[in-house]
Coordinates of C-alpha atoms in Angstrom, one line a residue:
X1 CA 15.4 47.3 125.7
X2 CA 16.2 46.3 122.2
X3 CA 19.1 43.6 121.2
X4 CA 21.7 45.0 120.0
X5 CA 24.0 43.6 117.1
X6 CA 27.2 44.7 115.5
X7 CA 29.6 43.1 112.8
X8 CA 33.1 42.1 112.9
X9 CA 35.5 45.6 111.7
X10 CA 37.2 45.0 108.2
X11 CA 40.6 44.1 108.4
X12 CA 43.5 46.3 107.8
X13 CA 45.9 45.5 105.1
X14 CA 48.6 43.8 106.8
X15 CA 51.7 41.6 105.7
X16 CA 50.6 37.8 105.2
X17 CA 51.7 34.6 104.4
X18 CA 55.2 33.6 103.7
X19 CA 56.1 33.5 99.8
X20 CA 58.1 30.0 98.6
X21 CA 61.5 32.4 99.0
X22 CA 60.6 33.0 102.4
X23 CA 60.1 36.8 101.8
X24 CA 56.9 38.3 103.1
X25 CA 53.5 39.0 100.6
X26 CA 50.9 41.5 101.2
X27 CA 47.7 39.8 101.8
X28 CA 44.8 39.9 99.3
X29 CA 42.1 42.3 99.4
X30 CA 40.0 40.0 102.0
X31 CA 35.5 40.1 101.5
X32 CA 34.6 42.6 104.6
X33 CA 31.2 40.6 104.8
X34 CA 27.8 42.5 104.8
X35 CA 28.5 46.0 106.6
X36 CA 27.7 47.2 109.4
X37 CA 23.8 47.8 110.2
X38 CA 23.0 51.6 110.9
X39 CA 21.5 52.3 114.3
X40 CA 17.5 52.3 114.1
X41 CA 15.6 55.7 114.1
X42 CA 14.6 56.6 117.3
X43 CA 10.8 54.9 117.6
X44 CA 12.3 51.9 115.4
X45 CA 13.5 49.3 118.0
X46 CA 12.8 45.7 117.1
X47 CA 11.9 43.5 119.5
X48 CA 14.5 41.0 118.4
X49 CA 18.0 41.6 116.7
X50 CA 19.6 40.6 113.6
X51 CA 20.1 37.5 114.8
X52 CA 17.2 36.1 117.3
X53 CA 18.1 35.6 120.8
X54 CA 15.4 34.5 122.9
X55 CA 14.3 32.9 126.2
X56 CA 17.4 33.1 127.7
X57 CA 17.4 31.0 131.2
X58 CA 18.1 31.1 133.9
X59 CA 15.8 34.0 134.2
X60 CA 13.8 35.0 137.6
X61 CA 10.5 37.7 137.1
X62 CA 11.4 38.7 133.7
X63 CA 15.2 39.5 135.2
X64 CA 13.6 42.1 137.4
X65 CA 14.5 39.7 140.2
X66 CA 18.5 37.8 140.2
X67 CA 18.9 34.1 139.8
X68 CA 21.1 32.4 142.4
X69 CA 24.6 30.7 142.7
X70 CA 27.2 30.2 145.0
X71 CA 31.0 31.2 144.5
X72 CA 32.0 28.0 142.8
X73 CA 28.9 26.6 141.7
X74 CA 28.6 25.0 138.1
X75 CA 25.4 26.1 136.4
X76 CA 24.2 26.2 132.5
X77 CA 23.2 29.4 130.6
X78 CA 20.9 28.5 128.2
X79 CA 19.1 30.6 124.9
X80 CA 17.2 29.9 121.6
X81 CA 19.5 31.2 118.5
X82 CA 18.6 30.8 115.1
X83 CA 18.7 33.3 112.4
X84 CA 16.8 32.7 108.4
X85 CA 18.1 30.5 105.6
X86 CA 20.8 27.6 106.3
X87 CA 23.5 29.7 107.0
X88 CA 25.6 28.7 109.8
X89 CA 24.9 30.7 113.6
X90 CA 26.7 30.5 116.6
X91 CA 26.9 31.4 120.4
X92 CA 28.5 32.8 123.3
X93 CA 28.1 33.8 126.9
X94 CA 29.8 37.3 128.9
X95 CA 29.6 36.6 132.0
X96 CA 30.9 40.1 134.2
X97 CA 31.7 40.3 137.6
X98 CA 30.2 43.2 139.7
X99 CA 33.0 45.5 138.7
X100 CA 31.7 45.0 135.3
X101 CA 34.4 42.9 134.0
X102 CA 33.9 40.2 131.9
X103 CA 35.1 36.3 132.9
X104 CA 37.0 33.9 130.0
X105 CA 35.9 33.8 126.7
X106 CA 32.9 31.4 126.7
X107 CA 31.4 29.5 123.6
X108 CA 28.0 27.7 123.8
X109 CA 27.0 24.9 121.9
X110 CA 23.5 23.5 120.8
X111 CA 22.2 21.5 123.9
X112 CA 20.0 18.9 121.1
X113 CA 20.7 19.5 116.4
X114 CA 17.8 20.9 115.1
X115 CA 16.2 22.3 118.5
X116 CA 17.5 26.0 118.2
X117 CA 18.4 26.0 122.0
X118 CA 22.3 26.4 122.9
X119 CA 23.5 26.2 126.2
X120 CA 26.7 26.8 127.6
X121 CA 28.9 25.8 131.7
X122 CA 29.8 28.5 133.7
X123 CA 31.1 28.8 136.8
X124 CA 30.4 31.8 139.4
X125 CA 33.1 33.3 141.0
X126 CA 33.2 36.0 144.2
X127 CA 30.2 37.2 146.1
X128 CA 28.3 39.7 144.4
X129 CA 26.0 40.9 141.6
X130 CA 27.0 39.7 138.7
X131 CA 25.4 40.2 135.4
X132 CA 25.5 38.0 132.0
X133 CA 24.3 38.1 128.4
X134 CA 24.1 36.0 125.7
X135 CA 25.6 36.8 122.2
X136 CA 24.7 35.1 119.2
X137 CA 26.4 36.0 115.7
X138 CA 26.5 34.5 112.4
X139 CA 29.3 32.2 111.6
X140 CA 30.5 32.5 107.9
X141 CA 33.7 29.9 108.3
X142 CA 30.8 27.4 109.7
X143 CA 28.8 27.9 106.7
X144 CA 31.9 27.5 104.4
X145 CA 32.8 24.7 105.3
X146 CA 29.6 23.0 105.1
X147 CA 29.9 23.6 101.5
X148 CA 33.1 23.2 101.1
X149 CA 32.6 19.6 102.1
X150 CA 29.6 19.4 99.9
X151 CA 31.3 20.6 97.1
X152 CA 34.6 19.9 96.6
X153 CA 34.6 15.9 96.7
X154 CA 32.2 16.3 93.9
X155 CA 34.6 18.8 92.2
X156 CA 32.0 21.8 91.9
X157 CA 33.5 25.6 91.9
X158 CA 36.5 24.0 93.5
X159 CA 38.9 26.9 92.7
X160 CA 36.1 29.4 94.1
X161 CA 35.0 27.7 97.0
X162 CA 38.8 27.4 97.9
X163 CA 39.3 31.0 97.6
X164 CA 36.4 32.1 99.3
X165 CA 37.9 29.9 102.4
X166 CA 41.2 31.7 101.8
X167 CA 39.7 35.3 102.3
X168 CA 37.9 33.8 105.0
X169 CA 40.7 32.7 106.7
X170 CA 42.2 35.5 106.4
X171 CA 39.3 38.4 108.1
X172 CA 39.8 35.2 110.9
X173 CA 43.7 35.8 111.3
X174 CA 43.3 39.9 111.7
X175 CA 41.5 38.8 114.7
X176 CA 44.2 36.3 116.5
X177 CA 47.0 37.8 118.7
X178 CA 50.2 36.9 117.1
X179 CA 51.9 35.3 120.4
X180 CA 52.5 31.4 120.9
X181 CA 52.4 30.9 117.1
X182 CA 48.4 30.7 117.1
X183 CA 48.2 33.0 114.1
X184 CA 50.7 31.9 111.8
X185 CA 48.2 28.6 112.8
X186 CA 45.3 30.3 110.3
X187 CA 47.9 31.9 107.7
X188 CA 49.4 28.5 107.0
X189 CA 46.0 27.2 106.1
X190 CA 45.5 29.9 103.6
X191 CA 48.5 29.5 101.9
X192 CA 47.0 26.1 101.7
X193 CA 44.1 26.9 100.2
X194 CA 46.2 28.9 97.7
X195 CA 48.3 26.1 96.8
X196 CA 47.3 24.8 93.5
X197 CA 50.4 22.1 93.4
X198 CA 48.1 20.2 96.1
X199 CA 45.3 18.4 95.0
X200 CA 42.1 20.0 96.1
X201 CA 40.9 17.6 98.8
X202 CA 44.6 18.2 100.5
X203 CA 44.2 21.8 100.1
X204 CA 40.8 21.3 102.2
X205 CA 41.8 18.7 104.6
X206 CA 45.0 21.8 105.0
X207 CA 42.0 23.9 106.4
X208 CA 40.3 21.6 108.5
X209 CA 43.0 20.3 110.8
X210 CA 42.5 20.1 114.6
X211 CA 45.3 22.8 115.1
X212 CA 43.3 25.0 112.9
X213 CA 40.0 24.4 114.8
X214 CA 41.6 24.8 118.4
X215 CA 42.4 28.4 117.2
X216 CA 39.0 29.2 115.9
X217 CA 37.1 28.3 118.3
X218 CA 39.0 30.7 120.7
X219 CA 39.0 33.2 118.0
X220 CA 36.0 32.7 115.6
X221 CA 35.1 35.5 112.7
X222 CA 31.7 36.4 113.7
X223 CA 29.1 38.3 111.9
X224 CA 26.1 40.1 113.0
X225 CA 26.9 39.9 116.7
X226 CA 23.6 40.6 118.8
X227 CA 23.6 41.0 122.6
X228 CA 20.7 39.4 124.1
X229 CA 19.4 42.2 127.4
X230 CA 21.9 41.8 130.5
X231 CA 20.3 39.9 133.6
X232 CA 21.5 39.6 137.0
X233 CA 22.9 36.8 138.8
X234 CA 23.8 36.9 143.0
X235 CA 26.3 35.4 144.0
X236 CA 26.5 34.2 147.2
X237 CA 28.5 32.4 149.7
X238 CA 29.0 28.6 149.9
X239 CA 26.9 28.2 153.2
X240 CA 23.9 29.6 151.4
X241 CA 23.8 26.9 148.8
X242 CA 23.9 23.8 151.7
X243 CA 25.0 22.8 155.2
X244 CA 24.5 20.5 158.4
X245 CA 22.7 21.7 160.3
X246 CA 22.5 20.7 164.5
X247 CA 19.2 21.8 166.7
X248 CA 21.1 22.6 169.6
X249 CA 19.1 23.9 172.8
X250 CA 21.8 25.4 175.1
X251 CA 19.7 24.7 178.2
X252 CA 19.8 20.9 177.7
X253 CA 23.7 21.1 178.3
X254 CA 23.9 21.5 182.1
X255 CA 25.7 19.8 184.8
X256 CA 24.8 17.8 187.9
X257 CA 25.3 20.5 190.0
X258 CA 23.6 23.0 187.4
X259 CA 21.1 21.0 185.3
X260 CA 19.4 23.6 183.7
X261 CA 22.8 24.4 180.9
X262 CA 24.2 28.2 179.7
X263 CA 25.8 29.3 177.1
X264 CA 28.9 28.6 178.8
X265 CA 28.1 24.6 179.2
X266 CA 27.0 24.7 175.8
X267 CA 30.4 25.5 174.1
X268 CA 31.6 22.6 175.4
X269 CA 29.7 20.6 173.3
X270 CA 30.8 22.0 170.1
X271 CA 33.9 20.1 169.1
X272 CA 31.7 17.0 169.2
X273 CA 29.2 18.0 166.9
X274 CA 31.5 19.5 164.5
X275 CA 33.3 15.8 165.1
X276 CA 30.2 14.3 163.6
X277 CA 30.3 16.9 160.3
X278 CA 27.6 19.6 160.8
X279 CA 28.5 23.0 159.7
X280 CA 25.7 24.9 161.3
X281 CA 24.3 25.1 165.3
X282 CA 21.2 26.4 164.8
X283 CA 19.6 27.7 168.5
X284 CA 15.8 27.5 168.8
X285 CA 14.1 30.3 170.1
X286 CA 12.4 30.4 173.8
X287 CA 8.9 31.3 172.9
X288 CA 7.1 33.9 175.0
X289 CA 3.7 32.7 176.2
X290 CA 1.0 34.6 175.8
X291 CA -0.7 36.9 178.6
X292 CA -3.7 35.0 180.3
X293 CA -6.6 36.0 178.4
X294 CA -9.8 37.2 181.0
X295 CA -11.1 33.8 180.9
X296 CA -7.9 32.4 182.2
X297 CA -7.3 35.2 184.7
X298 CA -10.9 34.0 186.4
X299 CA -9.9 30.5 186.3
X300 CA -8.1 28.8 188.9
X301 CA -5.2 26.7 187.7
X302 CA -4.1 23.4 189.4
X303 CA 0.2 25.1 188.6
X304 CA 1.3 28.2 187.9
X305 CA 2.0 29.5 184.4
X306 CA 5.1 29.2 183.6
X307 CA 6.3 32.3 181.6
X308 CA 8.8 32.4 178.7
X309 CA 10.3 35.5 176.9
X310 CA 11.7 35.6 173.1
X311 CA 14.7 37.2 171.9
X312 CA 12.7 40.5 171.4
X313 CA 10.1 40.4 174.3
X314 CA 8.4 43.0 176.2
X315 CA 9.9 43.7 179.6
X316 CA 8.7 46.2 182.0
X317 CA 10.9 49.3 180.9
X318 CA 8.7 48.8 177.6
X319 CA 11.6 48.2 175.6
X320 CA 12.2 44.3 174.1
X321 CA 15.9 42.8 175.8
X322 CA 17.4 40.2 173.5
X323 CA 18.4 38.2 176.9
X324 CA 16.9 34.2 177.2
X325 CA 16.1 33.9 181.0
X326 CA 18.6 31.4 181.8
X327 CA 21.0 30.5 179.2
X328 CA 23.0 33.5 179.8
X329 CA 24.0 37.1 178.7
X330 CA 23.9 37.3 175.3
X331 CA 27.6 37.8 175.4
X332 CA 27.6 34.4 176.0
X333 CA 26.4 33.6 172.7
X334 CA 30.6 34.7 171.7
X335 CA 31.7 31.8 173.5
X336 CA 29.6 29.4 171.2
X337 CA 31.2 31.4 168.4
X338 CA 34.4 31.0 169.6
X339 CA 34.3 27.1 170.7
X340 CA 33.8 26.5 167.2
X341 CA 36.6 25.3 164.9
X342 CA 38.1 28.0 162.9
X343 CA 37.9 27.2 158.4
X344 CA 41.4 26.4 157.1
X345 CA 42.2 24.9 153.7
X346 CA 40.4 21.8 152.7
X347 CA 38.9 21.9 157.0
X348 CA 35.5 21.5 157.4
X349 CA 33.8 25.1 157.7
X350 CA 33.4 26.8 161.8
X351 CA 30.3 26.3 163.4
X352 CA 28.0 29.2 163.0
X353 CA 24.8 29.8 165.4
X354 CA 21.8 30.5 163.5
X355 CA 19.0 32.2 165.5
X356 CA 15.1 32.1 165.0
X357 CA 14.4 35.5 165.7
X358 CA 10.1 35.6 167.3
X359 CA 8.2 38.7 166.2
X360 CA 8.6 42.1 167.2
X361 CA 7.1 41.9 170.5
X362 CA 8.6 45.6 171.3
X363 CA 5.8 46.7 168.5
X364 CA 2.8 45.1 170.0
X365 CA 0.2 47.5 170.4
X366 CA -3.2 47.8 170.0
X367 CA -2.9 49.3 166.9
X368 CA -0.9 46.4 165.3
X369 CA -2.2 43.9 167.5
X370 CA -5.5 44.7 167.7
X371 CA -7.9 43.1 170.6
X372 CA -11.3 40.9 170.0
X373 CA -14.3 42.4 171.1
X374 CA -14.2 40.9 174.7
X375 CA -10.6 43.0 175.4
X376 CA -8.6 39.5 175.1
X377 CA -5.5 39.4 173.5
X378 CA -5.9 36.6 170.4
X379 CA -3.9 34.2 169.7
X380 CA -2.9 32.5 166.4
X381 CA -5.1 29.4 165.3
X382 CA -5.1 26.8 162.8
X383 CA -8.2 24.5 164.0
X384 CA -8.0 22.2 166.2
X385 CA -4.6 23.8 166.8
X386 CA -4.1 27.1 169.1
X387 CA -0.6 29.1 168.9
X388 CA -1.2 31.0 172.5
X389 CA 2.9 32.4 172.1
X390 CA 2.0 34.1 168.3
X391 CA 0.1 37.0 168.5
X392 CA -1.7 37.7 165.1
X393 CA -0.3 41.2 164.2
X394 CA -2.1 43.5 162.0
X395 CA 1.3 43.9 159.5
X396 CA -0.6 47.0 157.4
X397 CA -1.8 48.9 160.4
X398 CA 2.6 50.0 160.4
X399 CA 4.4 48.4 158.1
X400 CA 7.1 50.6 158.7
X401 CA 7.7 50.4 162.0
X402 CA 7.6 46.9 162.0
X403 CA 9.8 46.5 159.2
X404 CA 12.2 49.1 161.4
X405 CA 11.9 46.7 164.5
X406 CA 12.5 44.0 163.0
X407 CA 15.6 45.1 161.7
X408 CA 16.8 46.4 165.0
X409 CA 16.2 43.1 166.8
X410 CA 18.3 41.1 163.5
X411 CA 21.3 43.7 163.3
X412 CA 21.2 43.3 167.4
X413 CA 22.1 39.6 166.9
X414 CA 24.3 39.7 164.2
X415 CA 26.5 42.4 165.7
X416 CA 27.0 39.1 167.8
X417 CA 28.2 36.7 165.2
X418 CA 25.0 35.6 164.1
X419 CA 24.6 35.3 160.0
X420 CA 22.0 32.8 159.2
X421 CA 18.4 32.9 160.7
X422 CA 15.9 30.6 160.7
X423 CA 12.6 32.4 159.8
X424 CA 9.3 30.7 161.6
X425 CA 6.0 30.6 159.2
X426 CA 6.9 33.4 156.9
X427 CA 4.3 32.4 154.3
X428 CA 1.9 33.6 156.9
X429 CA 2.8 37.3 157.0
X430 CA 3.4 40.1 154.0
X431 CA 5.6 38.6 151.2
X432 CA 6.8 42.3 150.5
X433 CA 7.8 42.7 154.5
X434 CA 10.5 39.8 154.2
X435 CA 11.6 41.4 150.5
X436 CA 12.3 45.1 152.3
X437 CA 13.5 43.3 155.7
X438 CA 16.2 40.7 153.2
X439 CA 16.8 43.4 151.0
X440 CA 18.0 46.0 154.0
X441 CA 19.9 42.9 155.8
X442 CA 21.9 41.7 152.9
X443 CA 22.3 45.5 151.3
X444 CA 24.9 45.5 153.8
X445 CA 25.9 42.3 154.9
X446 CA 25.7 40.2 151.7
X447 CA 26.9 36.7 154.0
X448 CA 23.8 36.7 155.8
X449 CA 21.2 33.8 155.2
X450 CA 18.1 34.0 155.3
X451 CA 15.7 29.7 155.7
X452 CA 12.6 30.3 155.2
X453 CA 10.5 27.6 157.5
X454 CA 7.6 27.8 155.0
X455 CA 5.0 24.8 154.6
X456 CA 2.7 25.8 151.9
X457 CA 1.6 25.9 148.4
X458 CA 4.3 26.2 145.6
X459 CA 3.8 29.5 144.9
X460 CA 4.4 30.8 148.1
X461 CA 7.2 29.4 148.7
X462 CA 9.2 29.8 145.3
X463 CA 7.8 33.6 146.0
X464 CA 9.7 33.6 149.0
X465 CA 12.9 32.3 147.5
X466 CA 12.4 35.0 144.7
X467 CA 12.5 38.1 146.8
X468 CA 15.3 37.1 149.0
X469 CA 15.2 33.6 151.3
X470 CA 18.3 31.7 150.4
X471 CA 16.9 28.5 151.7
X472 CA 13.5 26.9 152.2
X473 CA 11.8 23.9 153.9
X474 CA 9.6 21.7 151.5
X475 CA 7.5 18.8 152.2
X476 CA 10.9 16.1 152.6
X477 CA 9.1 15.1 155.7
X478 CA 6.1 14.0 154.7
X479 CA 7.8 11.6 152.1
X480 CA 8.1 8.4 153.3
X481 CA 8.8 5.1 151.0
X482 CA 11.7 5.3 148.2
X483 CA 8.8 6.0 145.2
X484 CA 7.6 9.2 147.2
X485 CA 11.1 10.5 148.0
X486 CA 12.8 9.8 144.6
X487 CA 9.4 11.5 142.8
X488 CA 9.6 14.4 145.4
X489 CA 13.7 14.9 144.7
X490 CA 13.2 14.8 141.3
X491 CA 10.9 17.2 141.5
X492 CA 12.6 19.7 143.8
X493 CA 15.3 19.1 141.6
X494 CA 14.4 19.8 138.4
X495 CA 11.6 21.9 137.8
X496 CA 11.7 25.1 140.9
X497 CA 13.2 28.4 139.6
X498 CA 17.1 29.2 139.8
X499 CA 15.7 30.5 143.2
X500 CA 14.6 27.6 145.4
X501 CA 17.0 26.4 147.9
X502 CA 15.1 23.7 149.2
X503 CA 16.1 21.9 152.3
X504 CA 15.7 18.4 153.7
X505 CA 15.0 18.3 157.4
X506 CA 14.6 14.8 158.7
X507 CA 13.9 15.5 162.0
X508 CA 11.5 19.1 162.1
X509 CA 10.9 20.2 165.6
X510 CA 6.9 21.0 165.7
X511 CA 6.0 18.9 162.9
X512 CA 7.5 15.3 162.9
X513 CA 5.4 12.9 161.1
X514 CA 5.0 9.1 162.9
X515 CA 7.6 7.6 160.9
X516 CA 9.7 10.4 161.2
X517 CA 9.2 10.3 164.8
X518 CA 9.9 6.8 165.6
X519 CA 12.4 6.0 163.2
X520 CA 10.2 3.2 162.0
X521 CA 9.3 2.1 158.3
X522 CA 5.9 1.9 156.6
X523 CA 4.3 -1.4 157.8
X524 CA 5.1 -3.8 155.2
X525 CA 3.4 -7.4 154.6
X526 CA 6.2 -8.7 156.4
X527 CA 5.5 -7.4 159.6
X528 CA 6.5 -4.1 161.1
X529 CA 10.4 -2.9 159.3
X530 CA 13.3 -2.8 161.9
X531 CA 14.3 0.7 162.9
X532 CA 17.2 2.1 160.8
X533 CA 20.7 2.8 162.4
X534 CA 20.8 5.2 164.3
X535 CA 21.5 9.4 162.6
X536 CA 22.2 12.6 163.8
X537 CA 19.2 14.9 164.2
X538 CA 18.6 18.2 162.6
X539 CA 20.4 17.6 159.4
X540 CA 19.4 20.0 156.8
X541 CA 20.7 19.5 153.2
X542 CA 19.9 22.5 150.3
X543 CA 19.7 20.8 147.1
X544 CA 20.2 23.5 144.0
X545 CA 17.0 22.9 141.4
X546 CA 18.7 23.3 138.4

């Protein structure tokens, strides 16, 4: 799509400034400035506009995908403007809400002199998709004064540079509402400019006074406006940008008489851990383990298996129940909702369960799943390691359907309060399944948020964050000493796309590192480091790369 550029309408003739008598004097005929550009020919769109605006940030995928913020968030909007010869240019930012309104007036400013690149502080407002653009324009009272201050302390064209000014002023004050005063603000310092009892340097100094430049800058003359291409921006809620996060296994929380803990026991708990600041209890899954293969039906075993079923596994009516075997009905998951404190102004947000939702086991058939040549059922493996509760399903053999499952096994859980999901090793299945899956969820329920669990290779995982995850795991954990935590934050901090919500989880379930483990330092010359107070577990912290 071509820019798009426009300049500033010709004033109407209008009464003016004040005459020494006090009676009112029709204003001169003001300069209308170059006129307005004619609409290119069809086939004669320019890449750029009149005035150049280009690489405007934040930007995901060209702006076929939306960068991220949360309602309340602080971010910069950033392009290169510049336009030919010395004449003066300028900036601004539209920022429009998903009604399509636009936010305050919003000038930018150049982030470093003689780098071209302007920048400008927004903040994001409601949940939604928002869109912005950036509009750059020449700035003819910028360029006038430059040589105003050039050339009247040297006494050069004094009496034309002073009435170029004037008619300058004047376009500028057709422009400003006449409330509060703030137009009579501009026509003062033409008849200023007009003045010639003052000397010429007071008739200047009339033009450049604080009051004058308060006005202009809210109301500028601009030239030549072109509209850099509109590009989205989501806007999402609070939670999604960072939060506590407690690992909270419900069956730990049982009593003497009924060790093995429910739903019910758990919701005790709750007021405590929202007592020690976390903002999320997020509830593990119960893996289901994996059918004996033939070799381990033939082979005697010392104890029984023991079997566990996921939130979506097979039972023997051959459709998945979303019911843990001992924790409870899963209408008992609405009395860990409901144990949790309510939000109130300035309180700490309610606790929230966050669920890891396990594959689609409802879907497992031979022709998704499908059997090695010995008629066992495989397993996931990552040498030496073997994953005997993940079954590696065949995602193209039906994407559909398991795109459609896995959809009915989320909405079945969130129809029960639950709106943020943990998602186990997505970097291991279809990048396009999570976009559809994300895309469906959040088409309707925008509040719902999405952690991707995802240890792997940059690209992966700022993918990930791209088409949809709100949050993602990184490589925290592995980061031990100060040197390799303040390189890796800086990192995550400053060079990921407006996308990547990456989290910091000291303590990861399935993947603790030794020092993570035992709460010990690196070994030092010293001797071994003393173990460090004592912290909760399971904190997660999402730290916006800006």
């Amino acid at each position: 799509m071509p820019a798009k550029h426009h300049s500033s309408p010709p004033p109407t003739r209008r009464t003016g400034a004040r005459a020494p008598g006090g009676e009112a004097r029709p204003v001169r005929p003001a300069d209308t400035g170059p006129p307005a550009p004619r609409p290119p020919a069809a086939g004669g769109a320019t890449a750029v506009g009149r005035i150049p605006v280009l690489d405007v940030r934040p930007v995901v995928q060209h702006g076929r995908r939306p960068a991220k913020a949360v309602t309340g968030e602080t971010f910069q909007i950033s392009a290169t403007v510049f336009r030919e010869g010395h004449d003066a240019v300028a900036a601004n930012v539209v920022l429009k809400d998903p009604e399509g309104r636009p936010g305050p007036w919003t000038p930018m400013r150049e982030l470093a002199p003689g780098t071209d690149r302007w920048g400008a502080t927004v903040t994001a407002g409601e949940p939604g998709l928002w869109t912005f653009t950036v509009e750059a324009w020449g700035d003819p009272i910028g360029t006038w004064r430059h040589h105003a201050e050039i050339k009247i302390p040297a006494g050069m064209d004094t009496d034309v540079v002073l009435e170029e000014g004037a008619r300058l002023y004047e376009r500028a004050a057709s422009d400003v509402p006449e409330e509060d005063g703030r137009r009579d603000v501009i026509l003062a310092a033409v008849d200023a400019l007009r003045d010639e009892n003052r000397p010429a340097s007071a008739r200047l100094a009339a033009a450049l006074t604080p009051e004058v430049d308060e006005v202009l800058a809210r109301h500028p003359l601009r030239e030549l406006v072109t509209s850099s291409d509109p590009l989205p921006l989501l806007v999402e809620r609070e939670r999604a940008l960072y939060g506590s996060w407690y690992e909270f296994f419900p069956r730990s929380e049982g009593t003497a008489a009924q060790p093995h803990g429910t739903f019910r026991t758990a919701a005790r708990r709750l007021p405590a851990i929202a007592a020690m600041g976390f903002d999320v209890v997020y509830l593990p899954r119960s893996t289901p383990s994996a059918p004996p293969s033939a070799r381990e039906r033939t082979t005697p075993s010392p104890r029984p298996r023991r079997r566990r079923r996921a939130l979506g596994h097979r039972l023997p009516r051959g459709r998945p129940r979303h019911r843990p075997p001992r924790p409870g009905h899963p209408g008992g998951l609405h009395l860990v909702r409901g144990a949790g404190p309510r939000p109130g102004p300035g309180d700490r947000p309610g606790l929230r369960p966050a669920v890891l939702p396990g594959p689609p086991l409802g879907a497992q058939t031979p022709r998704v799943v499908p059997p090695p040549p010995d008629g066992t059922i495989a397993h996931a493996e990552n040498p030496p390691k073997k994953y005997q509760d993940i079954y590696p399903i065949a995602f193209d053999a039906d994407m559909d359907g398991l795109i459609a499952e896995t959809l009915r096994v989320l909405r079945h859980w969130m129809d029960r309060g639950v709106r943020i999901f943990r998602v186990d090793n997505p970097h291991t299945k279809p990048v396009v399944f999570w976009e559809r899956v994300i895309a469906d969820i959040n088409r309707t329920d925008p509040d719902v948020i999405f952690l991707a669990e995802a240890f792997t290779r940059p690209a992966m995982m700022h993918t990930l964050a791209q088409i949809g995850f709100q949050q993602s795991y990184t490589y925290f954990t592995w980061r031990n000493s100060k040197p390799e935590l303040t390189e890796y934050l800086t990192e995550l901090s400053g060079r990921p796309p407006p996308t990547c919500g990456p989290t910091s989880s000291p303590t990861p379930p399935t993947s603790c590192t030794p020092t993570c483990s035992t709460a010990a330092g690196p070994p030092s010359r010293s001797g071994p480091s003393s173990p460090p107070p004592s912290r909760p577990p399971g904190r997660l912290l999402r730290l916006r790369a800006v």
